[in-house]
XYZ file of C-alpha atoms in Angstrom:
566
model
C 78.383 109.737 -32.926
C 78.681 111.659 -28.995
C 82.243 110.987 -27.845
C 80.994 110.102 -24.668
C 79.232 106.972 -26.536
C 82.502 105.890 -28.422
C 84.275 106.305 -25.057
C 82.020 103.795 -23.468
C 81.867 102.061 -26.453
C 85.639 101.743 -26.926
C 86.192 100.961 -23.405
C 83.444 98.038 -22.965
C 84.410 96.508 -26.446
C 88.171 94.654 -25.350
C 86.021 92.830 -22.605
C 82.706 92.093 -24.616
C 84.657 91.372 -28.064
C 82.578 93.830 -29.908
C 83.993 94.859 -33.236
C 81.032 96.546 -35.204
C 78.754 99.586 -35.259
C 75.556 99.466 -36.988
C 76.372 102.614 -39.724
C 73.486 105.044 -39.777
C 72.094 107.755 -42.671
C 70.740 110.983 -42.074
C 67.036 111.188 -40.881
C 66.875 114.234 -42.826
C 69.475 115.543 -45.202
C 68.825 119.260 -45.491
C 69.143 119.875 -41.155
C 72.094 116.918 -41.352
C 70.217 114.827 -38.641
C 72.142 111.929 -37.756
C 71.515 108.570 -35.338
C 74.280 107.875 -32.822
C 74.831 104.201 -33.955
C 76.020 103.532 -30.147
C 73.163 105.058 -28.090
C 70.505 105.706 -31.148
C 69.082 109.447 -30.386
C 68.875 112.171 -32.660
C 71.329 114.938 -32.786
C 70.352 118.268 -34.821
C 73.538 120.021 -33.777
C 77.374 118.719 -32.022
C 77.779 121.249 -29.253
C 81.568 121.284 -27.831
C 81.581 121.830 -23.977
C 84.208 124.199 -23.032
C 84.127 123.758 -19.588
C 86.171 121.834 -17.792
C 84.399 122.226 -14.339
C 81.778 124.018 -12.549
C 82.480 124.109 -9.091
C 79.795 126.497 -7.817
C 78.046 125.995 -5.126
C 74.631 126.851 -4.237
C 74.261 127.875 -0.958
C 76.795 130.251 -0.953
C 74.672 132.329 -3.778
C 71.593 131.615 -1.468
C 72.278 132.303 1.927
C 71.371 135.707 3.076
C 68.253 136.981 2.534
C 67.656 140.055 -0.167
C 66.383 143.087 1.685
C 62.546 143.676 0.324
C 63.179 147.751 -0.438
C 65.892 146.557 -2.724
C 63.275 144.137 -5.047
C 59.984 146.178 -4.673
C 61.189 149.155 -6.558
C 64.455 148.725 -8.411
C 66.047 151.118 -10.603
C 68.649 150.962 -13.502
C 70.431 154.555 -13.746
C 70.650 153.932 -17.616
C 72.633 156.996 -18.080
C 75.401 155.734 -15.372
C 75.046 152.526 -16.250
C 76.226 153.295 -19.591
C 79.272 154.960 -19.198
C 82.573 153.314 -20.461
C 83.522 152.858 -17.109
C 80.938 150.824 -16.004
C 80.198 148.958 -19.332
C 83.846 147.822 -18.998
C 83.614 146.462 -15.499
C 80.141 144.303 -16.915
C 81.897 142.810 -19.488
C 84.984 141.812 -17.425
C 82.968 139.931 -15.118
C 81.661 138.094 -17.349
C 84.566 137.052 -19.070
C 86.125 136.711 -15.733
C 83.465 134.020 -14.968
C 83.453 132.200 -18.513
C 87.699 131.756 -18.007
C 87.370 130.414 -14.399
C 85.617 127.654 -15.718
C 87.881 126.748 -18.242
C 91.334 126.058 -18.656
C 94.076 128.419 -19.251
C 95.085 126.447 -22.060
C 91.403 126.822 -23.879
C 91.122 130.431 -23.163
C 90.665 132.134 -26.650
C 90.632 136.048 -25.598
C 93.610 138.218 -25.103
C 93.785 142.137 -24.449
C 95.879 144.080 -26.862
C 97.122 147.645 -27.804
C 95.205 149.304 -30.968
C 95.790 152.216 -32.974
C 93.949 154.543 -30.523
C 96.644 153.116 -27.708
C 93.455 151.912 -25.703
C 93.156 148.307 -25.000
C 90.570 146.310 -27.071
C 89.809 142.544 -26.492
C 90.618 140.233 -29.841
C 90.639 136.367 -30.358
C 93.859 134.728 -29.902
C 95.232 133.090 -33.053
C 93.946 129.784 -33.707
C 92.407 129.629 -30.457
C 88.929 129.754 -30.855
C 87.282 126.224 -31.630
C 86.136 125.886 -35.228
C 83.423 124.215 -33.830
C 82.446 126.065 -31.635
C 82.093 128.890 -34.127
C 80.264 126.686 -36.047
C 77.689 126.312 -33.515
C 77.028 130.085 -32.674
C 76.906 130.583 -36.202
C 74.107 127.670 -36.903
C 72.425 129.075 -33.886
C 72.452 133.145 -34.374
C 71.284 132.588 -38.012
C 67.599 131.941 -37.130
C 67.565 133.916 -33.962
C 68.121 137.324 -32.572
C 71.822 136.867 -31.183
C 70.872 138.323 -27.644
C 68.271 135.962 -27.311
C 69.366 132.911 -29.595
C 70.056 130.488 -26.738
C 67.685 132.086 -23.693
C 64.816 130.713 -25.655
C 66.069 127.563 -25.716
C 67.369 127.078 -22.311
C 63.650 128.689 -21.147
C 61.721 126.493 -23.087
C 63.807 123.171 -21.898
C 63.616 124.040 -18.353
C 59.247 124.991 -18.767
C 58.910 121.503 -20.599
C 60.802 119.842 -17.672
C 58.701 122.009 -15.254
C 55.683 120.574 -17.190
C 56.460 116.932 -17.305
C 57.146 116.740 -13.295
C 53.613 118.370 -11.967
C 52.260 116.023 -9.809
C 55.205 114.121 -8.716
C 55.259 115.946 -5.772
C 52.054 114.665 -4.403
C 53.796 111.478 -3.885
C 54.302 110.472 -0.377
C 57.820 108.929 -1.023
C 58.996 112.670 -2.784
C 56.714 115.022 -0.818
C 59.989 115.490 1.367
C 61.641 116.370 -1.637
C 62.909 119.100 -3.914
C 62.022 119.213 -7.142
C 65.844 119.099 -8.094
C 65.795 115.545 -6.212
C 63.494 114.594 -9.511
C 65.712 115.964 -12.338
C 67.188 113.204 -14.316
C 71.220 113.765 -15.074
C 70.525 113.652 -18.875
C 68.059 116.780 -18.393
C 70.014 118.936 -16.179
C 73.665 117.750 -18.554
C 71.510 119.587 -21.430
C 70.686 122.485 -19.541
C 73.989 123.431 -17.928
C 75.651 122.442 -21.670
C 73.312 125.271 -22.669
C 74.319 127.548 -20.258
C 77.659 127.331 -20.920
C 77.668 128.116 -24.405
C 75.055 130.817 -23.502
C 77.890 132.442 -21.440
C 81.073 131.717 -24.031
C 78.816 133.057 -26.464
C 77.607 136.311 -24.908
C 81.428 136.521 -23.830
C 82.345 136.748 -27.521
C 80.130 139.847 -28.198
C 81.642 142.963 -29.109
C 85.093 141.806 -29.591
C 87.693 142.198 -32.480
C 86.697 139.556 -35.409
C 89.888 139.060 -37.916
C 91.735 142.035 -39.226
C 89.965 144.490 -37.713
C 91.943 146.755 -35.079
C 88.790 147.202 -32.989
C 85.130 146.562 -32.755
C 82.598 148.857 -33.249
C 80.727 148.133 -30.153
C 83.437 146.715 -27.804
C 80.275 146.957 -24.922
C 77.297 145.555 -27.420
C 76.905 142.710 -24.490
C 77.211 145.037 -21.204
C 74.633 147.775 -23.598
C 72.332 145.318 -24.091
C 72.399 143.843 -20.845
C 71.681 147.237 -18.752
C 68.679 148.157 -21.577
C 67.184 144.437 -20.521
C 67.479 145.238 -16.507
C 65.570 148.993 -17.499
C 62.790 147.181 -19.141
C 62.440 144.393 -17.222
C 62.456 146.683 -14.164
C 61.080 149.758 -14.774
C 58.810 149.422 -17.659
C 55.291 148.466 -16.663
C 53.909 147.830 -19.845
C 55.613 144.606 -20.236
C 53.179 143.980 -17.234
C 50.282 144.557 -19.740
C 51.566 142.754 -22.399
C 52.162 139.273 -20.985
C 56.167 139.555 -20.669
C 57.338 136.079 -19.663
C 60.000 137.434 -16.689
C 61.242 133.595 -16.635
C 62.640 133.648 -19.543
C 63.987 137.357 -18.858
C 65.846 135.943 -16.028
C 67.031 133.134 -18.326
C 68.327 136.297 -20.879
C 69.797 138.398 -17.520
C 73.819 137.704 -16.848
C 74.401 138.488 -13.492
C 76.230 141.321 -12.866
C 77.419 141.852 -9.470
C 79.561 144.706 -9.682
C 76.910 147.139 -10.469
C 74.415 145.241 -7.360
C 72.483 142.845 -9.431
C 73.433 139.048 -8.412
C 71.971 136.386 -9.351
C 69.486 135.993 -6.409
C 68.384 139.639 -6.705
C 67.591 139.439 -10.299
C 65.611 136.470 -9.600
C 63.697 137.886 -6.721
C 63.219 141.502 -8.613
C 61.115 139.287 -11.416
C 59.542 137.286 -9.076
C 57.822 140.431 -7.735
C 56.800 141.316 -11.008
C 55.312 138.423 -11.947
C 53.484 137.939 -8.706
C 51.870 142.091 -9.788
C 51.454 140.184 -13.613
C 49.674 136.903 -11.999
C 47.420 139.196 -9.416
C 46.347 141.610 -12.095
C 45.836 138.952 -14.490
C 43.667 136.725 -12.302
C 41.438 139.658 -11.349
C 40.592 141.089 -14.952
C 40.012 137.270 -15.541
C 37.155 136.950 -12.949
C 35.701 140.161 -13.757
C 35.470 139.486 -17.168
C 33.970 136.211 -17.107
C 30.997 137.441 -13.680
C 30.045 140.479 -16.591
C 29.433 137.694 -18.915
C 27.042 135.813 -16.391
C 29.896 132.790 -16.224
C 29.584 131.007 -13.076
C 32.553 130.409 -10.935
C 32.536 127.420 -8.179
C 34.378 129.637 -5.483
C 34.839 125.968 -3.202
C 36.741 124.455 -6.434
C 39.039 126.960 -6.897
C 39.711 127.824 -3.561
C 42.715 125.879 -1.797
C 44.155 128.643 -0.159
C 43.352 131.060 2.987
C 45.172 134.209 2.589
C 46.336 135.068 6.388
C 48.024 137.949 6.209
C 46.267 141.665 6.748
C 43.181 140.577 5.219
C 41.996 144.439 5.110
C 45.440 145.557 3.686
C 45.064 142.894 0.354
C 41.011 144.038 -0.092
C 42.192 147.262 -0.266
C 44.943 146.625 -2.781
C 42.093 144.848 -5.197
C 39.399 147.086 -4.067
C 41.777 149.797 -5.906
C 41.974 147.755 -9.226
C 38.785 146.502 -9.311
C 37.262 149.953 -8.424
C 34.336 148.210 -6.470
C 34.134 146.838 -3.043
C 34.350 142.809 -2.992
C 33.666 140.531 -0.498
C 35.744 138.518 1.552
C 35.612 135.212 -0.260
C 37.197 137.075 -3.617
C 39.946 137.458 -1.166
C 41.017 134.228 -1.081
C 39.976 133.294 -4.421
C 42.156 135.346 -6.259
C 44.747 134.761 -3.817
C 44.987 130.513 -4.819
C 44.959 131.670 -7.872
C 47.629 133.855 -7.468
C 49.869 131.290 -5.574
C 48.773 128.587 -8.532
C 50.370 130.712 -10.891
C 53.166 132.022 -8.693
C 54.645 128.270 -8.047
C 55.325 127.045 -11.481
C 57.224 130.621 -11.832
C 59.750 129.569 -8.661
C 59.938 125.889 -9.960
C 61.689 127.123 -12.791
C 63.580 129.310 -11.206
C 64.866 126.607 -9.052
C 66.010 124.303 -12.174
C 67.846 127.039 -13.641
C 69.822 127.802 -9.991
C 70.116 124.450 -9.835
C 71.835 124.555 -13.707
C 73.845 127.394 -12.340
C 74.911 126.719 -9.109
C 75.398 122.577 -9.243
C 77.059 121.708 -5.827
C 74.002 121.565 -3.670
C 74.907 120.550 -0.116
C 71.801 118.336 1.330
C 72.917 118.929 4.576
C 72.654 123.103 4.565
C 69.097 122.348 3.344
C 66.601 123.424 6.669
C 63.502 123.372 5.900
C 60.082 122.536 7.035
C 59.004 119.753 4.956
C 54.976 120.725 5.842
C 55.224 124.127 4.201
C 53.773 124.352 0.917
C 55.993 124.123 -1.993
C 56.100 127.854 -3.028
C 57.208 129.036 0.117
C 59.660 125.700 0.171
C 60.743 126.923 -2.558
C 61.543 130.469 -1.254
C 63.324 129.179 1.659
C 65.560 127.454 0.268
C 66.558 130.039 -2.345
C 66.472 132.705 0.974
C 63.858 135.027 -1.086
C 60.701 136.951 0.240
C 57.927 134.482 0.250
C 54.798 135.301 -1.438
C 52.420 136.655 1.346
C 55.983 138.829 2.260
C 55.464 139.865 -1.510
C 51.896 141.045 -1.072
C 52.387 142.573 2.120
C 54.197 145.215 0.658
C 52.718 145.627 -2.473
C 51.864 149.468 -3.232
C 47.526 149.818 -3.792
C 48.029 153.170 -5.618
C 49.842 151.330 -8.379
C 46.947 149.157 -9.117
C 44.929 151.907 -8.607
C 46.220 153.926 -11.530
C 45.886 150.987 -14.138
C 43.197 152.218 -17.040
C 40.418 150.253 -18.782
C 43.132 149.862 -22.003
C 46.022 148.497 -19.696
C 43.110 145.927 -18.293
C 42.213 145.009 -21.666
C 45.963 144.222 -22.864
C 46.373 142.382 -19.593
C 42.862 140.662 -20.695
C 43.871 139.461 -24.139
C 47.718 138.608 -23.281
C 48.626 134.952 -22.692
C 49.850 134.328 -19.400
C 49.726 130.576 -18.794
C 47.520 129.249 -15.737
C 49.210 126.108 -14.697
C 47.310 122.847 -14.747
C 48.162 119.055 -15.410
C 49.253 118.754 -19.288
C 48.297 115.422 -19.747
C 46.767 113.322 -23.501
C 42.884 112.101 -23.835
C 40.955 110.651 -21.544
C 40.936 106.950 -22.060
C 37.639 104.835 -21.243
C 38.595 102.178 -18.344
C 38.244 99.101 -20.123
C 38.417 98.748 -24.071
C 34.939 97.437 -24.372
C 33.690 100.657 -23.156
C 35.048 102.267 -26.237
C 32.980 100.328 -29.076
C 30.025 99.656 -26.395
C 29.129 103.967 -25.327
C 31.133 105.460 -28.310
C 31.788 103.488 -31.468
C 28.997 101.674 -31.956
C 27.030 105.044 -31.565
C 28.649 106.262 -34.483
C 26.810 106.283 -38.140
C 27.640 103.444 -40.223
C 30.258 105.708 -42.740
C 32.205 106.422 -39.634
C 32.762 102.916 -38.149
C 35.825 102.472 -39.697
C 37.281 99.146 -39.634
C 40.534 100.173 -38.547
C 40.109 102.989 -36.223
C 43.133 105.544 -34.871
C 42.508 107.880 -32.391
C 44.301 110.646 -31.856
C 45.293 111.226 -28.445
C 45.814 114.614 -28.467
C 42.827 116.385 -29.944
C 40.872 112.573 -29.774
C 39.741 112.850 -33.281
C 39.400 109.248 -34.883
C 40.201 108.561 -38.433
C 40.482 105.182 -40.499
C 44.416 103.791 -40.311
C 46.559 103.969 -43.484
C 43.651 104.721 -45.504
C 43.953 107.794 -48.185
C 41.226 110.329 -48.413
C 39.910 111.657 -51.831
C 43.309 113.396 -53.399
C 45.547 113.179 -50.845
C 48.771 110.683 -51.232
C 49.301 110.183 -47.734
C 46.936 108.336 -44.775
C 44.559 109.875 -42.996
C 46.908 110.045 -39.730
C 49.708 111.649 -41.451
C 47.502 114.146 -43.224
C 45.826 114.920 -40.114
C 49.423 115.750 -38.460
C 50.011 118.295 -41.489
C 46.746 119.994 -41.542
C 44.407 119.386 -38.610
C 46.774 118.697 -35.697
C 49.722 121.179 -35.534
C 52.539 119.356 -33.568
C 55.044 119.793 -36.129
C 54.643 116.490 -37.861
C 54.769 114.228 -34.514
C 51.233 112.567 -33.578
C 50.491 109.376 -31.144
C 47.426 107.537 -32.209
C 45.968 104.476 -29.916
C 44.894 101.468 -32.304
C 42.349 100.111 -30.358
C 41.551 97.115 -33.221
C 45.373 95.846 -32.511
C 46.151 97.294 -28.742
C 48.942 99.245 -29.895
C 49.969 102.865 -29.648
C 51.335 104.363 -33.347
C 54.260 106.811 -33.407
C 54.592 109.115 -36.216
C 57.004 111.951 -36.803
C 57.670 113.583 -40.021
C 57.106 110.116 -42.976
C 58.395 107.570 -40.312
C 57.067 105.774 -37.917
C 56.794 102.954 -35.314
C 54.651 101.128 -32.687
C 55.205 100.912 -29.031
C 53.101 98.821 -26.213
C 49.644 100.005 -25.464
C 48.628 100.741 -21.578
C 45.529 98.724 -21.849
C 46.468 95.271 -20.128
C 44.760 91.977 -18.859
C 44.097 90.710 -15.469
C 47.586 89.549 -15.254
C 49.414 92.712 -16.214
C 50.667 91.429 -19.382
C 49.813 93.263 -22.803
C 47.589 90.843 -25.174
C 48.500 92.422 -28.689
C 46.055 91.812 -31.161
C 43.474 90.303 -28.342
C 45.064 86.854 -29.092
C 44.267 85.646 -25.533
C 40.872 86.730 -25.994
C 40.881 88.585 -22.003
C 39.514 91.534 -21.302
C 41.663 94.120 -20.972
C 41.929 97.768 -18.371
C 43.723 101.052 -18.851
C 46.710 100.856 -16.514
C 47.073 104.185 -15.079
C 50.282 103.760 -14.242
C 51.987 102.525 -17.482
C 49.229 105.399 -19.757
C 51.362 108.112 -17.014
C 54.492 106.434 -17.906
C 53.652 106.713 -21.477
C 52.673 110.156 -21.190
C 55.686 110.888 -19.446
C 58.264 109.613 -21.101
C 57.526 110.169 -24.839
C 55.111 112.668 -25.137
C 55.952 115.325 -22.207
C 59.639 114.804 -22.858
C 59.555 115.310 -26.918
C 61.167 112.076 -27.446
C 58.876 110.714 -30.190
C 61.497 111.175 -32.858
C 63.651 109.563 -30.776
C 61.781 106.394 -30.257
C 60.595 105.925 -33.307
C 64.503 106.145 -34.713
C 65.660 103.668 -31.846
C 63.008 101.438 -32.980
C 63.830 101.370 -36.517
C 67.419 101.229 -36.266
C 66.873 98.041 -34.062
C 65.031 96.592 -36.769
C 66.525 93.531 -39.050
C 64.141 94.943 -41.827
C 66.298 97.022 -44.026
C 62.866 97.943 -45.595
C 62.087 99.532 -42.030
C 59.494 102.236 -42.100
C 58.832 101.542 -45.382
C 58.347 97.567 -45.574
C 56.007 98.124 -42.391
């Protein structure tokens, strides 16, 4: 079980009288997946937070502004950066930063003399946590170990991204940042990450055992300067479809060679405002040669007002052909669509980083778009400051193959990730759709899947298969890793499935009184509720907490038959 649970647990029990815990078994033996019995979520892996505090605080990372000559061109010196000298002074900082935010007492690390007479960094004696080598171990096994826990952390923090688009269209949050709509338990993860991110990459390199010295004493500060040269300086990343978020998530900061924090994150936000313009005009080029039509007042949300002749001439040099003013500003709100999911994320993970955030410091005008919000508070060149002084003869000298990589690459274009589109009242369904069907598909137990919006017969086994038709379709037709949400419409229900178990959770379709009528016993008509189908959307299916529903669900069941029996 978490030890924060059996604290609260232990601490609540002498005034409540409590004197049992439900015991649990593992949800899956081979990746030893245990239920908390106190708070019922499932836990993969126990990570130990070394930390004892964080005590950073944000504004004074983010207060001056970066100087634009400094992010428009950067350079790495590879051959200086990789002298001894300099390695060294990387990988003290780091460690320097690690041991501030722990205690003396925890600190695992020591310097001593080897045979050379040089001093090489080894692991104290029965001071690194078991566990915690446990976890790196677990970890590094199935990943790269540069890159075993920036995936993660990248991936969290776009899922997060994800699930809050739209929130800030709210009147009551429009004021907001979209740190003010972070829940604790999200950001706790993320920052947990981080940490053992940092302990981890502090561990590289150094003296294992017996050994009187390591190889590569400066594998982390090596690898570290070859990511800031090709994240930099090498433009066919561009091409390719290099994610520079998660980049930035792999980048330690490392100030004593000039690259904090803030510039690291401005240097790839330049780069992947060149990625999103390049990518947006081989886009529209490609789809006007194929006779597509493109509704220019749709797309267009945005009036680029900076030098207007400046920016045509920039695309005029990609495109090789003279465009006309309205492909101005269409590839511009493009550009800034793509652009702000890129600086939400980067907020989140400063945020993660930095986590004393003084409200009152915060100036800024609540009016201004969110992008430029965005770069305000983080005191980085907005995005028309970007374009402004973007070089034309770079774009100029990209060939038809670079245009075709950028063409074929997958660079995300940000919309509203959201399930099927329900009908508005449940009689719509069997009136315009069901009823339309032949007579072998009218099922008398439809499910619909409400991802890909297939429907299928409930619990019903096709011709030699030895599972239903839902669960098959998970394995073969619907690739979400054995998780699948189907709407019953027959019973009003929504079905949970992930991996053999399952459960059943409250549809969104209610009755004039805003109560749910399961199995139509009232005989009412019922409406989609938008607002409990978002909340439903929200909460299980944008956050990945299916398996986690389904196990709270069927621990809280008297049934010992659970899944099974039902």
């Amino acid at each position: 079980m978490h030890a924060s649970c059996f604290k609260h647990y232990y601490e609540t029990s002498v005034d409540k009288q409590l004197s049992q815990i439900t015991r649990t078994v593992p949800e899956n033996i081979q990746r030893n997946e245990f239920i908390c019995p106190l708070c019922k979520t499932i836990c993969n892996v126990f990570i130990p937070v070394c930390y004892s505090q964080n005590s950073k605080k944000f504004f004074t990372q983010f207060s001056e502004s970066v100087a634009l000559p400094d992010i428009m061109t950067p350079r790495v010196d590879i051959d200086i950066a990789r002298l001894n000298t300099i390695q060294e002074k990387i990988r003290d900082e780091l460690l320097e930063n690690v041991k501030m935010q722990m205690d003396k007492k925890n600190w695992f690390l020591e310097k001593t003399m080897n045979y050379k007479a040089s001093k090489v960094l080894k692991f104290k004696d029965d001071a690194f946590p078991a566990v915690l080598q446990d976890c790196i171990q677990s970890v590094t096994s199935v990943s790269p170990p540069f890159e075993s826990f920036g995936v993660i952390i990248a991936k969290t923090i776009e899922s997060l991204e994800i699930m809050l688009r739209g929130d800030n269209y709210n009147p009551k949050v429009k004021k907001k940042l979209l740190i003010n709509q972070l829940n604790s338990r999200s950001l706790t993860n993320i920052r947990v990450w981080l940490q053992i991110s940092e302990v981890f990459k502090s561990t590289l390199g150094v003296t294992k055992g017996a050994q009187e010295s390591s190889n590569e004493p400066f594998l982390f500060s090596q690898s570290l300067t070859g990511l800031y040269y090709n994240l930099f300086q090498n433009d066919e990343l561009l091409f390719d479809g290099q994610d520079y978020f998660t980049g930035l998530v792999h980048c330690e900061e490392a100030k004593c060679i000039g690259f904090s924090f803030k510039k690291l994150a401005s240097i790839l936000f330049v780069r992947h405002i060149i990625q999103s313009l390049m990518k947006v005009m081989v886009v529209i080029t490609d789809k006007e040669s194929k006779g597509q039509h493109i509704n220019y007042d749709l797309i267009i949300r945005e009036r680029y007002t900076g030098d207007r002749n400046k920016f045509s001439i920039l695309l005029s040099s990609f495109l090789s052909v003279r465009i006309p003013n309205e492909i101005i500003d269409l590839v511009y709100s493009m550009t800034i669509k793509m652009v702000t999911p890129f600086l939400r994320k980067v907020l989140i993970l400063a945020y993660a980083k930095y986590p004393v955030f003084e409200e009152e410091m915060l100036v800024v005008d609540p009016d201004l778009r969110e992008c430029d919000k965005i770069c305000m508070v983080m005191a980085i060149p907005t995005v028309d400051m970007v374009i402004e002084n973007l070089n034309p003869e770079f774009f100029g000298m990209v060939d038809t193959k670079q245009k075709t990589r950028l063409l074929n690459s997958r660079i995300g274009y940000p919309s509203k990730i959201q399930l099927i589109h329900l009908p508005e009242t449940l009689n719509d369904f069997y009136v315009y759709y069901y009823n339309s069907l032949p007579a072998e598909e009218q099922y008398e137990e439809p499910a619909i899947c409400m991802f890909c919006g297939k429907m299928m017969s409930l619990q019903k086994q096709r011709y030699g298969d030895h599972f239903g038709s839902c669960t098959m379709h998970l394995r073969w037709e619907c690739m979400n890793s054995g998780k699948g949400i189907f709407f019953l419409p027959r019973n009003n229900c929504v079905l949970l499935l992930d991996n053999g178990k399952g459960s059943f959770i409250e549809s969104p379709y209610r009755d004039e009184f805003g109560e749910l009528d399961r199995d139509f016993k009232s005989g009412h008509e019922v409406t989609l509720s938008d607002k409990k189908y978002e909340e439903l959307q929200k909460n299980i299916w944008l956050s990945h907490n299916i398996q986690n529903v389904v196990a709270q669900n069927l621990e809280n069941l008297t049934d010992i038959g659970g899944w099974s029996t039902l």
